[in-house]
Amino acid sequence: MRIDMHFLGAAQNVTGSRYCLDSNGFRFLVDCGLYQEREFRKRNWDPFPVACGSVDAVLLTHAHIDHCGLLPKLVRDGYSGPIYCTSATADIVKIMLLDSAKLQEEDAAYKKRRHEREGRHGPYPELPLYTTDDAEACFPLLRPVEYRQPVEVGKGVNAVFHDAGHVFGSAMLRVSVKQKGAERILLFSGDMGRWDRPILKDPTVFEEGDYIVTESTYGDRLHEGSETIAEELAEIINSTLEAGGNVIVPSFALERAQEVLYYLNQLLMEGRIPRIRVFLDSPMAVRITDVFEQNPEFYDKEMKRLVRSGNSPFDFPGLSLVKTVDESKAINEVLEGAMIIAGSGMCTGGRIKHHLRQHISRPQSTVLFVGYQAVGTLGRQIVEGAKEVRIFGENHPVRARIDQIQGFSAHADRDDLWRWLTGLKGPPRQVFITHGEPETAHSYAGFVRDKTGWKVSVPGYKERAVLD
Ligand code: ZN
């Protein structure tokens, strides 16, 4: 038995998930993601580490761009095989890739203008990493599969997709590789969600596996505060309404926006907040919400019950799913009694900037953060208490109430990761810890090693492992 595994991303960092496996002359990728950390983004432009035409299949865990965002480049450079993923992931991937291509095109055009002005050439070519056409070329290759249904990937490789509880449609993979009568089970955690989260089913626990590839984003900490989300949200809404302002919520389009709607719906049903106007002002979030509604089989029991009883969180009184720019501009007239959820999640672009311009200097209003704010973003400046921020080239004093709800997280914490791993009935041959900052990944590796004595490693970029 010999399987070669090549770690091409999310190896001692958290983006660019991409693993290449070779068995018996059959080559497949698990994920094909974009690098998003500033220090590693250059890798997106490197030639693909394996010839794109030599890849036979792609298994895609979910639709986040750091897992699927290099597919257009893979396809442009010669890949023409199937891309297996769940049906919800296939629908969301299309939305995400088109958005990503548009950003790449805008970015290239911006660089070109700047370089022309400055009479120089930048570190990257002034061509987009990929275009809308490249993104669309991926669509016919998407092969939707169902959870728990074995998929014959090819040459003794079989895969089963299981619930990961991370974002809508997300999957963990159980891959069986057979060579001359011998079999090895490989488990890929993908991005692991958490138990008891709204809308989504829980992560799947496996009893057997020979080789385990597990994420470790929060492998050195424990999440707190998820049980108080509704309470915190109610307090923020009620006091902002009393003050006579709006609540402005920068949000990611996939999962977080829908989760916020879920909690709002719950508070309304329980009468803990008065009827308010809620605007979901993000074309991408609205399209993704449509995908949710078209795929109700992905809902957990509680969500199914809500929808069946006519209490869907995506269709409550007062909710507007904003589609056009004119509708979005009309929100400017609403100065109080509303909650406006808009992208981008870190305030780096999108419609949120218009709403921030409108409200950040109004003491009556609240800017509420529900997600991670990376260093260097407008969102981070606001969260860290900047007295003044620059929006569309103008300075605005920060006078609004700035608040943050910490309990939202789409990733397992250390105890969740551990709960998943210890579902195994026997020791695996090896555990690979990926998708974590180096200190975090090593910390979790040490934790697992101490508790179990198992063989645990933290592969680096382009490192290879031979599985026997
Ligand atoms: Zn993810």
CSV table of C-alpha atoms and ligand atoms in Angstrom, one decimal:
chain,number,residue,atom,x,y,z
A,1,MET,CA,0.0,0.0,0.0
A,2,ARG,CA,1.3,3.4,-0.9
A,3,ILE,CA,-0.6,6.6,-1.0
A,4,ASP,CA,1.2,9.9,-1.5
A,5,MET,CA,-0.2,12.9,0.1
A,6,HIS,CA,1.1,16.4,-0.7
A,7,PHE,CA,0.1,19.3,1.5
A,8,LEU,CA,-0.4,22.2,-0.8
A,9,GLY,CA,-2.2,24.6,1.5
A,10,ALA,CA,-3.7,25.2,5.0
A,11,ALA,CA,-0.4,23.7,6.2
A,12,GLN,CA,0.7,25.8,9.3
A,13,ASN,CA,-1.7,28.5,8.1
A,14,VAL,CA,-5.5,28.8,7.9
A,15,THR,CA,-6.2,29.4,4.2
A,16,GLY,CA,-5.5,27.9,0.8
A,17,SER,CA,-6.8,24.4,1.7
A,18,ARG,CA,-5.5,22.0,-0.9
A,19,TYR,CA,-4.2,18.5,-0.6
A,20,CYS,CA,-3.1,16.3,-3.5
A,21,LEU,CA,-3.3,12.5,-3.2
A,22,ASP,CA,-1.9,9.9,-5.5
A,23,SER,CA,-2.9,6.2,-5.3
A,24,ASN,CA,-2.1,3.7,-8.0
A,25,GLY,CA,-1.7,6.3,-10.7
A,26,PHE,CA,-4.9,8.0,-9.7
A,27,ARG,CA,-4.5,11.7,-8.6
A,28,PHE,CA,-7.1,13.6,-6.7
A,29,LEU,CA,-7.4,16.9,-4.8
A,30,VAL,CA,-9.2,17.5,-1.6
A,31,ASP,CA,-10.2,21.2,-1.8
A,32,CYS,CA,-8.6,23.9,-4.0
A,33,GLY,CA,-8.6,27.1,-2.0
A,34,LEU,CA,-7.4,30.6,-2.3
A,35,TYR,CA,-4.7,31.9,0.0
A,36,GLN,CA,-6.1,34.9,1.8
A,37,GLU,CA,-3.4,35.8,4.4
A,38,ARG,CA,-1.4,38.8,3.1
A,39,GLU,CA,1.9,37.0,3.6
A,40,PHE,CA,0.9,34.0,1.5
A,41,ARG,CA,-1.3,35.6,-1.2
A,42,LYS,CA,1.6,35.5,-3.6
A,43,ARG,CA,1.2,31.7,-3.7
A,44,ASN,CA,-2.0,32.1,-5.6
A,45,TRP,CA,0.0,33.3,-8.5
A,46,ASP,CA,2.6,30.5,-8.4
A,47,PRO,CA,2.3,27.8,-11.1
A,48,PHE,CA,0.1,25.0,-9.8
A,49,PRO,CA,2.5,22.6,-7.9
A,50,VAL,CA,1.2,19.6,-9.9
A,51,ALA,CA,0.2,19.7,-13.6
A,52,CYS,CA,-3.5,20.6,-13.7
A,53,GLY,CA,-4.2,18.2,-16.5
A,54,SER,CA,-2.8,15.3,-14.4
A,55,VAL,CA,-5.5,15.6,-11.7
A,56,ASP,CA,-8.3,13.1,-12.2
A,57,ALA,CA,-10.8,14.3,-9.6
A,58,VAL,CA,-11.5,17.0,-7.0
A,59,LEU,CA,-13.4,16.5,-3.7
A,60,LEU,CA,-14.7,19.8,-2.3
A,61,THR,CA,-15.6,20.1,1.3
A,62,HIS,CA,-17.4,23.4,1.2
A,63,ALA,CA,-18.0,26.8,-0.5
A,64,HIS,CA,-15.7,29.1,1.5
A,65,ILE,CA,-13.3,30.8,-0.9
A,66,ASP,CA,-10.2,29.5,1.0
A,67,HIS,CA,-11.4,26.0,0.0
A,68,CYS,CA,-12.7,26.5,-3.5
A,69,GLY,CA,-11.2,29.8,-4.7
A,70,LEU,CA,-8.4,28.4,-6.9
A,71,LEU,CA,-10.8,26.1,-8.9
A,72,PRO,CA,-11.0,28.6,-11.8
A,73,LYS,CA,-7.3,28.7,-12.1
A,74,LEU,CA,-7.1,24.9,-11.9
A,75,VAL,CA,-9.7,24.6,-14.7
A,76,ARG,CA,-8.2,27.4,-16.8
A,77,ASP,CA,-4.8,25.6,-16.6
A,78,GLY,CA,-6.1,22.3,-17.9
A,79,TYR,CA,-8.3,20.5,-15.4
A,80,SER,CA,-11.4,19.0,-16.9
A,81,GLY,CA,-12.5,16.3,-14.4
A,82,PRO,CA,-15.4,16.2,-12.0
A,83,ILE,CA,-15.6,18.4,-8.9
A,84,TYR,CA,-17.6,16.5,-6.3
A,85,CYS,CA,-19.5,18.3,-3.6
A,86,THR,CA,-22.9,18.5,-2.0
A,87,SER,CA,-25.7,20.1,-4.0
A,88,ALA,CA,-25.9,23.1,-1.6
A,89,THR,CA,-22.2,23.6,-1.9
A,90,ALA,CA,-22.4,23.4,-5.7
A,91,ASP,CA,-25.1,26.2,-5.7
A,92,ILE,CA,-23.1,28.4,-3.2
A,93,VAL,CA,-19.8,27.8,-5.0
A,94,LYS,CA,-21.1,29.4,-8.1
A,95,ILE,CA,-22.1,32.6,-6.2
A,96,MET,CA,-18.8,32.7,-4.4
A,97,LEU,CA,-16.6,32.1,-7.5
A,98,LEU,CA,-18.4,34.8,-9.5
A,99,ASP,CA,-17.9,37.2,-6.6
A,100,SER,CA,-14.2,36.2,-6.3
A,101,ALA,CA,-13.6,36.6,-10.0
A,102,LYS,CA,-15.2,40.1,-10.0
A,103,LEU,CA,-12.9,41.1,-7.1
A,104,GLN,CA,-9.9,39.7,-9.0
A,105,GLU,CA,-10.9,41.7,-12.1
A,106,GLU,CA,-11.4,44.9,-10.1
A,107,ASP,CA,-8.2,44.4,-8.2
A,108,ALA,CA,-6.2,44.0,-11.5
A,109,ALA,CA,-7.9,47.0,-13.1
A,110,TYR,CA,-7.1,49.1,-10.0
A,111,LYS,CA,-3.4,48.0,-9.9
A,112,LYS,CA,-3.1,48.7,-13.6
A,113,ARG,CA,-4.4,52.3,-13.1
A,114,ARG,CA,-2.2,52.8,-10.1
A,115,HIS,CA,0.9,51.5,-11.8
A,116,GLU,CA,0.3,53.6,-14.9
A,117,ARG,CA,0.0,56.6,-12.8
A,118,GLU,CA,3.2,55.8,-10.9
A,119,GLY,CA,5.0,54.6,-14.1
A,120,ARG,CA,6.0,51.3,-12.5
A,121,HIS,CA,5.2,47.6,-12.4
A,122,GLY,CA,4.0,45.9,-9.2
A,123,PRO,CA,4.9,42.6,-7.8
A,124,TYR,CA,1.9,40.8,-9.4
A,125,PRO,CA,0.9,40.9,-13.0
A,126,GLU,CA,-1.7,43.4,-13.8
A,127,LEU,CA,-3.9,40.6,-15.1
A,128,PRO,CA,-6.6,39.2,-12.9
A,129,LEU,CA,-5.7,35.9,-11.1
A,130,TYR,CA,-8.8,34.6,-13.0
A,131,THR,CA,-11.8,36.1,-14.7
A,132,THR,CA,-15.6,35.6,-14.7
A,133,ASP,CA,-15.2,33.4,-17.7
A,134,ASP,CA,-12.7,31.2,-15.8
A,135,ALA,CA,-15.1,30.9,-12.9
A,136,GLU,CA,-18.0,30.0,-15.1
A,137,ALA,CA,-15.9,27.3,-16.8
A,138,CYS,CA,-16.0,25.4,-13.4
A,139,PHE,CA,-19.8,25.2,-13.3
A,140,PRO,CA,-20.3,22.3,-15.7
A,141,LEU,CA,-17.7,20.2,-13.8
A,142,LEU,CA,-19.6,20.4,-10.5
A,143,ARG,CA,-21.0,17.0,-9.6
A,144,PRO,CA,-23.5,17.3,-6.7
A,145,VAL,CA,-23.5,14.3,-4.4
A,146,GLU,CA,-25.6,13.4,-1.4
A,147,TYR,CA,-24.5,13.0,2.2
A,148,ARG,CA,-23.8,9.5,3.2
A,149,GLN,CA,-24.0,8.1,-0.4
A,150,PRO,CA,-20.7,6.5,-1.5
A,151,VAL,CA,-19.2,8.1,-4.6
A,152,GLU,CA,-16.9,6.1,-6.9
A,153,VAL,CA,-14.1,8.6,-7.5
A,154,GLY,CA,-12.0,6.2,-9.5
A,155,LYS,CA,-9.3,3.4,-9.4
A,156,GLY,CA,-10.2,2.0,-6.0
A,157,VAL,CA,-10.9,5.5,-4.5
A,158,ASN,CA,-14.3,5.9,-2.9
A,159,ALA,CA,-15.6,8.9,-1.0
A,160,VAL,CA,-18.5,9.6,1.3
A,161,PHE,CA,-19.6,13.1,2.2
A,162,HIS,CA,-20.9,13.7,5.8
A,163,ASP,CA,-22.3,16.7,7.6
A,164,ALA,CA,-19.6,19.0,9.0
A,165,GLY,CA,-21.8,21.6,10.8
A,166,HIS,CA,-19.6,24.4,9.6
A,167,VAL,CA,-21.6,26.2,6.9
A,168,PHE,CA,-24.6,25.3,4.7
A,169,GLY,CA,-23.7,22.2,2.6
A,170,SER,CA,-20.3,21.7,4.3
A,171,ALA,CA,-18.9,18.2,4.4
A,172,MET,CA,-16.3,16.0,6.1
A,173,LEU,CA,-14.9,13.3,3.9
A,174,ARG,CA,-14.4,9.6,4.5
A,175,VAL,CA,-12.2,8.4,1.7
A,176,SER,CA,-11.5,4.7,1.2
A,177,VAL,CA,-8.5,3.8,-0.9
A,178,LYS,CA,-8.0,0.2,-2.1
A,179,GLN,CA,-4.9,-1.3,-3.5
A,180,LYS,CA,-4.5,-5.0,-4.2
A,181,GLY,CA,-7.0,-6.2,-1.6
A,182,ALA,CA,-5.7,-3.8,1.1
A,183,GLU,CA,-7.8,-0.8,2.2
A,184,ARG,CA,-7.1,2.4,4.1
A,185,ILE,CA,-9.6,4.9,5.4
A,186,LEU,CA,-8.7,8.5,5.3
A,187,LEU,CA,-10.8,11.1,7.2
A,188,PHE,CA,-10.7,14.7,6.3
A,189,SER,CA,-12.4,17.0,8.8
A,190,GLY,CA,-12.8,19.8,6.4
A,191,ASP,CA,-13.7,22.9,8.4
A,192,MET,CA,-15.4,21.5,11.5
A,193,GLY,CA,-18.4,23.3,12.9
A,194,ARG,CA,-19.9,23.0,16.4
A,195,TRP,CA,-22.6,21.1,18.0
A,196,ASP,CA,-26.1,22.6,18.5
A,197,ARG,CA,-25.8,25.5,16.2
A,198,PRO,CA,-28.8,27.1,14.5
A,199,ILE,CA,-30.0,25.8,11.1
A,200,LEU,CA,-27.2,23.2,10.6
A,201,LYS,CA,-27.0,19.6,11.6
A,202,ASP,CA,-24.2,18.6,14.0
A,203,PRO,CA,-20.7,17.5,12.8
A,204,THR,CA,-20.4,13.8,12.1
A,205,VAL,CA,-18.3,11.6,14.4
A,206,PHE,CA,-16.4,8.6,12.9
A,207,GLU,CA,-15.6,5.4,14.6
A,208,GLU,CA,-12.8,4.2,12.3
A,209,GLY,CA,-10.0,5.8,10.3
A,210,ASP,CA,-6.4,5.0,9.4
A,211,TYR,CA,-5.2,8.5,8.5
A,212,ILE,CA,-6.8,11.6,9.9
A,213,VAL,CA,-6.4,15.1,8.5
A,214,THR,CA,-8.0,17.5,10.9
A,215,GLU,CA,-8.3,21.3,11.0
A,216,SER,CA,-7.1,23.2,14.1
A,217,THR,CA,-8.2,26.8,13.6
A,218,TYR,CA,-9.1,27.1,17.3
A,219,GLY,CA,-7.1,24.1,18.5
A,220,ASP,CA,-5.7,26.0,21.5
A,221,ARG,CA,-8.8,27.7,22.9
A,222,LEU,CA,-12.4,27.3,24.1
A,223,HIS,CA,-15.3,29.3,22.7
A,224,GLU,CA,-17.5,31.1,25.2
A,225,GLY,CA,-20.7,33.0,25.0
A,226,SER,CA,-22.7,31.1,22.4
A,227,GLU,CA,-25.5,30.5,25.0
A,228,THR,CA,-25.9,34.3,25.5
A,229,ILE,CA,-26.1,35.4,21.8
A,230,ALA,CA,-29.9,35.9,21.9
A,231,GLU,CA,-29.7,37.8,25.2
A,232,GLU,CA,-26.9,40.1,24.0
A,233,LEU,CA,-28.7,40.8,20.7
A,234,ALA,CA,-32.0,41.6,22.5
A,235,GLU,CA,-30.2,44.1,24.8
A,236,ILE,CA,-28.4,45.8,21.9
A,237,ILE,CA,-31.6,46.1,19.8
A,238,ASN,CA,-33.8,47.3,22.6
A,239,SER,CA,-31.4,50.0,23.9
A,240,THR,CA,-30.6,51.2,20.3
A,241,LEU,CA,-34.4,51.5,19.6
A,242,GLU,CA,-34.8,53.5,22.8
A,243,ALA,CA,-32.0,55.8,21.8
A,244,GLY,CA,-33.6,56.4,18.5
A,245,GLY,CA,-31.1,54.8,16.1
A,246,ASN,CA,-30.4,51.9,13.9
A,247,VAL,CA,-28.3,48.7,14.5
A,248,ILE,CA,-25.7,48.3,11.7
A,249,VAL,CA,-24.3,44.8,11.4
A,250,PRO,CA,-21.4,44.0,9.1
A,251,SER,CA,-21.8,40.4,8.2
A,252,PHE,CA,-20.3,37.6,6.0
A,253,ALA,CA,-22.8,36.5,3.3
A,254,LEU,CA,-22.6,32.8,4.0
A,255,GLU,CA,-24.0,31.5,7.3
A,256,ARG,CA,-23.4,34.5,9.6
A,257,ALA,CA,-26.1,36.6,7.9
A,258,GLN,CA,-28.6,33.8,8.1
A,259,GLU,CA,-27.7,33.0,11.7
A,260,VAL,CA,-28.3,36.6,12.7
A,261,LEU,CA,-31.7,36.4,11.0
A,262,TYR,CA,-32.4,33.1,12.9
A,263,TYR,CA,-31.7,34.8,16.3
A,264,LEU,CA,-33.8,37.9,15.3
A,265,ASN,CA,-36.7,35.6,14.3
A,266,GLN,CA,-36.4,33.8,17.7
A,267,LEU,CA,-36.4,37.1,19.7
A,268,LEU,CA,-39.5,38.3,17.7
A,269,MET,CA,-41.4,35.1,18.3
A,270,GLU,CA,-40.6,35.2,22.0
A,271,GLY,CA,-41.6,38.9,22.1
A,272,ARG,CA,-38.2,39.9,23.5
A,273,ILE,CA,-37.8,42.7,21.0
A,274,PRO,CA,-40.6,44.8,19.4
A,275,ARG,CA,-41.4,44.5,15.7
A,276,ILE,CA,-38.5,46.2,13.8
A,277,ARG,CA,-37.6,46.6,10.2
A,278,VAL,CA,-34.7,44.3,9.2
A,279,PHE,CA,-32.8,44.9,6.0
A,280,LEU,CA,-30.6,42.2,4.6
A,281,ASP,CA,-28.7,44.5,2.3
A,282,SER,CA,-26.2,42.3,0.5
A,283,PRO,CA,-26.9,40.9,-2.9
A,284,MET,CA,-24.6,37.9,-2.2
A,285,ALA,CA,-26.2,37.1,1.2
A,286,VAL,CA,-29.7,37.3,-0.4
A,287,ARG,CA,-28.7,34.9,-3.2
A,288,ILE,CA,-27.2,32.5,-0.6
A,289,THR,CA,-30.3,32.8,1.5
A,290,ASP,CA,-32.2,31.7,-1.6
A,291,VAL,CA,-30.0,28.6,-1.8
A,292,PHE,CA,-30.8,27.8,1.9
A,293,GLU,CA,-34.5,28.0,1.1
A,294,GLN,CA,-34.2,25.8,-2.0
A,295,ASN,CA,-32.4,23.1,0.0
A,296,PRO,CA,-34.5,22.5,3.1
A,297,GLU,CA,-33.2,18.9,3.4
A,298,PHE,CA,-30.0,20.4,4.8
A,299,TYR,CA,-31.8,22.0,7.8
A,300,ASP,CA,-31.6,20.5,11.3
A,301,LYS,CA,-34.8,19.3,13.0
A,302,GLU,CA,-35.5,22.6,14.8
A,303,MET,CA,-35.1,24.7,11.6
A,304,LYS,CA,-37.3,22.2,9.7
A,305,ARG,CA,-40.0,22.6,12.4
A,306,LEU,CA,-39.8,26.4,12.2
A,307,VAL,CA,-40.2,26.4,8.4
A,308,ARG,CA,-43.1,23.8,8.6
A,309,SER,CA,-44.9,25.9,11.1
A,310,GLY,CA,-44.7,29.1,9.0
A,311,ASN,CA,-42.0,30.7,11.1
A,312,SER,CA,-39.1,30.7,8.8
A,313,PRO,CA,-36.3,33.0,9.9
A,314,PHE,CA,-36.0,34.1,6.2
A,315,ASP,CA,-39.6,35.3,6.0
A,316,PHE,CA,-40.7,37.1,9.1
A,317,PRO,CA,-42.8,40.3,9.3
A,318,GLY,CA,-40.5,43.4,8.8
A,319,LEU,CA,-37.8,41.5,7.0
A,320,SER,CA,-36.7,42.9,3.6
A,321,LEU,CA,-34.2,41.0,1.4
A,322,VAL,CA,-32.8,44.0,-0.5
A,323,LYS,CA,-32.0,43.2,-4.2
A,324,THR,CA,-31.5,46.5,-6.1
A,325,VAL,CA,-29.2,49.5,-5.5
A,326,ASP,CA,-32.3,51.7,-5.5
A,327,GLU,CA,-33.8,49.7,-2.7
A,328,SER,CA,-30.5,49.9,-0.8
A,329,LYS,CA,-30.3,53.7,-1.2
A,330,ALA,CA,-33.9,54.0,0.1
A,331,ILE,CA,-32.7,52.6,3.4
A,332,ASN,CA,-30.9,55.9,4.0
A,333,GLU,CA,-34.3,57.5,4.7
A,334,VAL,CA,-34.7,55.1,7.7
A,335,LEU,CA,-32.9,56.7,10.6
A,336,GLU,CA,-34.4,54.7,13.4
A,337,GLY,CA,-36.0,51.5,14.4
A,338,ALA,CA,-34.2,49.3,12.0
A,339,MET,CA,-31.4,46.7,11.8
A,340,ILE,CA,-29.3,46.7,8.7
A,341,ILE,CA,-27.2,43.6,7.9
A,342,ALA,CA,-24.8,44.2,5.1
A,343,GLY,CA,-21.5,43.0,3.6
A,344,SER,CA,-18.6,42.9,3.6
A,345,GLY,CA,-18.1,41.3,7.0
A,346,MET,CA,-14.9,43.3,7.7
A,347,CYS,CA,-16.2,46.5,6.2
A,348,THR,CA,-13.6,46.4,3.4
A,349,GLY,CA,-16.1,46.9,0.6
A,350,GLY,CA,-19.8,46.4,-0.3
A,351,ARG,CA,-22.9,48.3,0.9
A,352,ILE,CA,-21.9,48.3,4.6
A,353,LYS,CA,-19.6,51.3,3.9
A,354,HIS,CA,-22.6,53.4,2.9
A,355,HIS,CA,-24.5,52.5,6.0
A,356,LEU,CA,-21.4,53.2,8.2
A,357,ARG,CA,-21.0,56.6,6.6
A,358,GLN,CA,-24.6,57.3,7.5
A,359,HIS,CA,-24.5,56.1,11.1
A,360,ILE,CA,-21.0,55.9,12.5
A,361,SER,CA,-21.2,59.5,13.8
A,362,ARG,CA,-24.7,59.2,15.2
A,363,PRO,CA,-24.7,58.5,19.0
A,364,GLN,CA,-28.2,57.0,18.7
A,365,SER,CA,-27.0,54.2,16.4
A,366,THR,CA,-25.0,51.0,17.1
A,367,VAL,CA,-22.5,49.2,15.0
A,368,LEU,CA,-22.6,45.6,16.0
A,369,PHE,CA,-19.8,43.2,15.0
A,370,VAL,CA,-20.7,39.5,14.8
A,371,GLY,CA,-17.5,38.1,13.2
A,372,TYR,CA,-13.8,38.1,13.1
A,373,GLN,CA,-12.1,41.4,12.0
A,374,ALA,CA,-8.6,40.9,10.5
A,375,VAL,CA,-5.8,43.3,11.1
A,376,GLY,CA,-5.7,46.2,8.7
A,377,THR,CA,-9.4,46.3,8.0
A,378,LEU,CA,-11.8,49.1,8.6
A,379,GLY,CA,-13.8,46.8,10.9
A,380,ARG,CA,-10.8,46.1,13.0
A,381,GLN,CA,-10.1,49.9,13.4
A,382,ILE,CA,-13.7,50.4,14.6
A,383,VAL,CA,-13.6,47.5,17.0
A,384,GLU,CA,-10.4,48.7,18.4
A,385,GLY,CA,-11.9,52.0,19.3
A,386,ALA,CA,-10.7,54.4,16.6
A,387,LYS,CA,-12.0,57.9,17.3
A,388,GLU,CA,-12.2,58.7,13.6
A,389,VAL,CA,-12.3,56.5,10.5
A,390,ARG,CA,-12.0,57.2,6.8
A,391,ILE,CA,-14.9,56.1,4.6
A,392,PHE,CA,-15.0,56.9,0.9
A,393,GLY,CA,-12.1,59.4,1.3
A,394,GLU,CA,-13.7,61.4,4.1
A,395,ASN,CA,-13.0,61.4,7.8
A,396,HIS,CA,-15.9,60.5,10.1
A,397,PRO,CA,-15.8,60.8,13.9
A,398,VAL,CA,-16.9,57.6,15.6
A,399,ARG,CA,-19.8,58.5,17.9
A,400,ALA,CA,-22.1,55.5,17.5
A,401,ARG,CA,-22.1,52.8,20.1
A,402,ILE,CA,-19.7,50.0,19.1
A,403,ASP,CA,-20.5,46.5,20.2
A,404,GLN,CA,-19.5,43.0,19.6
A,405,ILE,CA,-21.1,39.6,20.2
A,406,GLN,CA,-18.4,37.0,20.6
A,407,GLY,CA,-20.4,33.8,20.7
A,408,PHE,CA,-20.7,33.4,16.9
A,409,SER,CA,-18.2,31.0,15.5
A,410,ALA,CA,-18.4,28.6,12.6
A,411,HIS,CA,-15.3,26.6,13.8
A,412,ALA,CA,-15.0,23.9,16.4
A,413,ASP,CA,-13.0,24.9,19.5
A,414,ARG,CA,-10.4,22.6,21.1
A,415,ASP,CA,-13.0,20.5,22.9
A,416,ASP,CA,-15.1,20.1,19.8
A,417,LEU,CA,-12.1,19.0,17.8
A,418,TRP,CA,-11.2,16.6,20.6
A,419,ARG,CA,-14.8,15.3,20.8
A,420,TRP,CA,-14.6,14.5,17.1
A,421,LEU,CA,-11.2,12.8,17.2
A,422,THR,CA,-12.1,10.7,20.2
A,423,GLY,CA,-15.1,9.2,18.4
A,424,LEU,CA,-12.5,6.8,16.9
A,425,LYS,CA,-12.7,3.4,18.5
A,426,GLY,CA,-9.0,2.5,17.8
A,427,PRO,CA,-5.8,4.4,17.3
A,428,PRO,CA,-5.3,5.7,13.8
A,429,ARG,CA,-2.0,5.2,12.0
A,430,GLN,CA,-1.3,8.9,11.9
A,431,VAL,CA,-3.0,12.2,12.6
A,432,PHE,CA,-2.1,15.3,10.5
A,433,ILE,CA,-3.0,18.6,12.0
A,434,THR,CA,-3.7,21.3,9.4
A,435,HIS,CA,-5.6,24.5,8.9
A,436,GLY,CA,-4.2,26.3,12.0
A,437,GLU,CA,-1.6,29.0,12.7
A,438,PRO,CA,1.7,27.2,13.5
A,439,GLU,CA,1.5,27.8,17.3
A,440,THR,CA,-2.1,26.7,17.4
A,441,ALA,CA,-1.6,23.6,15.3
A,442,HIS,CA,1.4,22.6,17.4
A,443,SER,CA,-0.4,23.2,20.6
A,444,TYR,CA,-3.3,21.0,19.5
A,445,ALA,CA,-0.9,18.3,18.2
A,446,GLY,CA,0.8,18.3,21.6
A,447,PHE,CA,-2.6,18.0,23.3
A,448,VAL,CA,-3.6,15.0,21.2
A,449,ARG,CA,-0.2,13.4,21.6
A,450,ASP,CA,-0.2,13.8,25.4
A,451,LYS,CA,-3.7,12.4,25.7
A,452,THR,CA,-3.3,9.5,23.4
A,453,GLY,CA,0.3,8.7,22.5
A,454,TRP,CA,-0.8,8.6,18.8
A,455,LYS,CA,1.5,9.5,16.0
A,456,VAL,CA,0.6,13.2,15.3
A,457,SER,CA,2.3,15.6,12.9
A,458,VAL,CA,1.9,19.2,11.7
A,459,PRO,CA,2.8,19.2,8.0
A,460,GLY,CA,4.3,22.3,6.4
A,461,TYR,CA,3.7,23.8,3.0
A,462,LYS,CA,4.5,21.4,0.2
A,463,GLU,CA,5.5,18.7,2.6
A,464,ARG,CA,4.8,15.1,1.5
A,465,ALA,CA,3.7,12.1,3.4
A,466,VAL,CA,3.7,8.5,2.3
A,467,LEU,CA,0.7,6.5,3.7
A,468,ASP,CA,1.3,2.8,3.9
B,1,ZN,ZN,-14.8,27.3,6.0
